[in-house]
Amino acid sequence: MKVLDFPLVKITIAFILGIIASYYLDFSIPIIIFSLSQSLIAFCGAFFWSLQRSKKSILFGVLSCVLAFSIGAFTIISHTESLQKDNYTHCKSAFDKQQSITLILREKLKSNDYSNRYIGLIKTISGKNYTGKVIVNVQKDSSNNDLIVGNSIKLQTVLQQNKPSKNPNQFDYSRYLANKQIYAQIYCQKKEVLVSKTIQKDIWYFCAKLHSRIISNLEKSKFNQEEMNVALALILGQQQEISQDIIQDYQYSGATHILSVSGLHVGFIMLFITFILKPIPNTKKGSFFKLACILISLAGFAIISGLSPSVLRSVVMFSFLAIGNHLRRNGNIYHTLLVSILLILLFEPYFLFDVGFQLSYIALFFILWLQPILKNIYKPKNKLTIYVWEALTVSFAAQIGTLPLCLYYFHQFPGLFFVTNIIILPILSFIMIAGIVVMIIAIFSSLPLFMILIFEKSIYLLNLMIHSVASVDSFVIRDISFNSYHLWAFTFMIIGTIIWIKKPSFSKLILVFASIIMIQFSFIITKIKTEKEEELIVYNERNNTLISERLGRNIMLFTRDTAIDNNRNINSYLVGNSIKLSKIKAIKNVLYFKNTKILIIDSSKTFSEKIKPDILVLTQTSKINLDRLLQNIQPKIVIADGSNSNSIQKCWKNSCLKKNIPFHSTKEKGYYRL
């Protein structure tokens, strides 16, 4: 049976399209409810009409998809917490002045140099009941009495909205948090936090308690800190304490996926449990016992790892694969995947916009679809050769499938990914199996020295291998310009080519040629768009002033420091727009862009008040009398870049308010684009 003939495929696609449409087009709630009710009525009418005629109706199929689309649109708005009346985003006063806020800590996040970070659930604001998640940043101090998950805390503070990316073409952290239903952050000192004696002991508390117990017993066993941090990432998905250098090595070697608990890790556990249970006969009772053991083991792993979203979705995915295997439905494994996708998105529709979710399912789909084709290209007889060839084909299948998405999100390609996967799979298999045993023992007591030494040295060896591959810098291709046009065109080509290879025909060959033409069009459209763009950007740079002027493919950078090299803000802009830097010039007091005159004043204060600019740019905490200056030059807008102090920007903002002149702070609002 063809996969696309299965009704669930069409229903799932329609459901996903409904989620996407509602997310990007921002449908109003009345429109969605109206369309859902109308499509439900139409669907019921078509269903009963089809029953009377006792045959399939095209209309019934179409209305089923329309209903699935409407349910998808409704699902995402029903899971958008900011639309709920009791969400804290509707308490405007909490964002303007200090309020008494009570919240419960739900999860500990990765700390930074200045703060310990947590996810908190708001309970009350100034005595009124509110709901919603916030990030709580507690400033670090010399005391060790850290807060724990389950603590109920109270503090006087102001909620701060998540700020969008401060410079063009950079990761939008604000949208990322909004997709997790987090719309604000709290910044405070530990002395400002009042901790309640009562602790909310829910499943999150016990998961965190279990996790802290594991860490405590590992530390008592004298486990090396660096290797222990990697072990916690590999087995439990806890990356909070892992160093940036190690993360970079894993990125450059193409092995980042093993630091985030995902399908790979859950798949290892499922294979390990299946291997242990192999002696049990495949009778009806034996098969059911195996399924129960696998499902309980996967659920136990999810609890030990802290019930993180990435683990939960992987556990759901492999649970459905295990159920499909138990029901002897291996031939319809794609349908099993679809059921797991549909179930996950019904409960958490925002997972669809999570990069990890997208990569996990695409990688697994291509391993199931493409790997058998690659495997049949060569059939080795030696066991070692068979292992290497299977590892290669699995790695290539996953990499080919996820390549367009990886280039779109990360703009880099680790050329030695296949080498990494071959050399790390044996030791990673051992680490995963040994790690599960170690973590289980660590729940109850400290570990024997010999076990710690073996596990520690195996992780050290893994890190050494990863570092060796990552050190071959010439094989890491960075700064690849890859936009949404390229993403869809290359995805279409990969899918079309595989369809043609599986069952060659003339019509499928035309599909391949059409995809190649589509790729050419994607480059042509990108080139046309690039050459038409004309813009001037004032960047948010902390210790420097950066202004770029772009006319088509030519971009000129004006800066205080002309020796600037490999600046992250500029580099993101160049890669995101498929352009290269033409020239770097020392910044002057006056710039012209088209018919706009721009006056730039820095700490030297050298300028002529006879100039009547359209835009005034203030940099380097210039000590000027802005009230008098605005009276004389009367600009249309005042811009303060990131090189100015916060205190002086507040004064400038007040001066602009008095004169009714717009004020744009790049620290507050991000880059300014003309």
Short mmCIF file of N, CA and C in Angstrom, two decimals, residues 47 144 178 197 241 334 337 341 554 612 657:
data_model
loop_
_atom_site.label_atom_id
_atom_site.label_comp_id
_atom_site.label_asym_id
_atom_site.label_seq_id
_atom_site.Cartn_x
_atom_site.Cartn_y
_atom_site.Cartn_z
N PHE A 47 -20.52 12.77 6.17
CA PHE A 47 -20.33 11.42 6.72
C PHE A 47 -21.63 10.61 6.64
N ASN A 144 26.10 29.31 48.92
CA ASN A 144 25.85 28.09 48.15
C ASN A 144 24.42 27.57 48.25
N ALA A 178 8.89 32.60 23.13
CA ALA A 178 7.44 32.70 22.94
C ALA A 178 6.85 31.36 22.51
N LYS A 197 8.75 27.99 53.12
CA LYS A 197 9.19 26.72 53.71
C LYS A 197 8.51 25.52 53.05
N GLU A 241 26.02 22.46 32.62
CA GLU A 241 27.37 22.76 33.09
C GLU A 241 28.46 22.42 32.07
N TYR A 334 5.82 4.03 8.55
CA TYR A 334 5.60 5.46 8.28
C TYR A 334 4.29 5.92 8.93
N LEU A 337 4.86 6.48 12.57
CA LEU A 337 5.51 7.78 12.77
C LEU A 337 4.48 8.91 12.70
N ILE A 341 3.50 11.75 15.45
CA ILE A 341 3.55 13.19 15.15
C ILE A 341 2.22 13.84 15.50
N ASN A 554 26.79 45.49 -2.99
CA ASN A 554 27.92 46.22 -2.41
C ASN A 554 27.55 46.75 -1.03
N LYS A 612 21.76 70.58 9.29
CA LYS A 612 20.38 70.25 9.62
C LYS A 612 20.09 68.81 9.17
N LEU A 657 11.37 63.19 24.30
CA LEU A 657 9.94 63.22 24.62
C LEU A 657 9.43 64.65 24.75
#
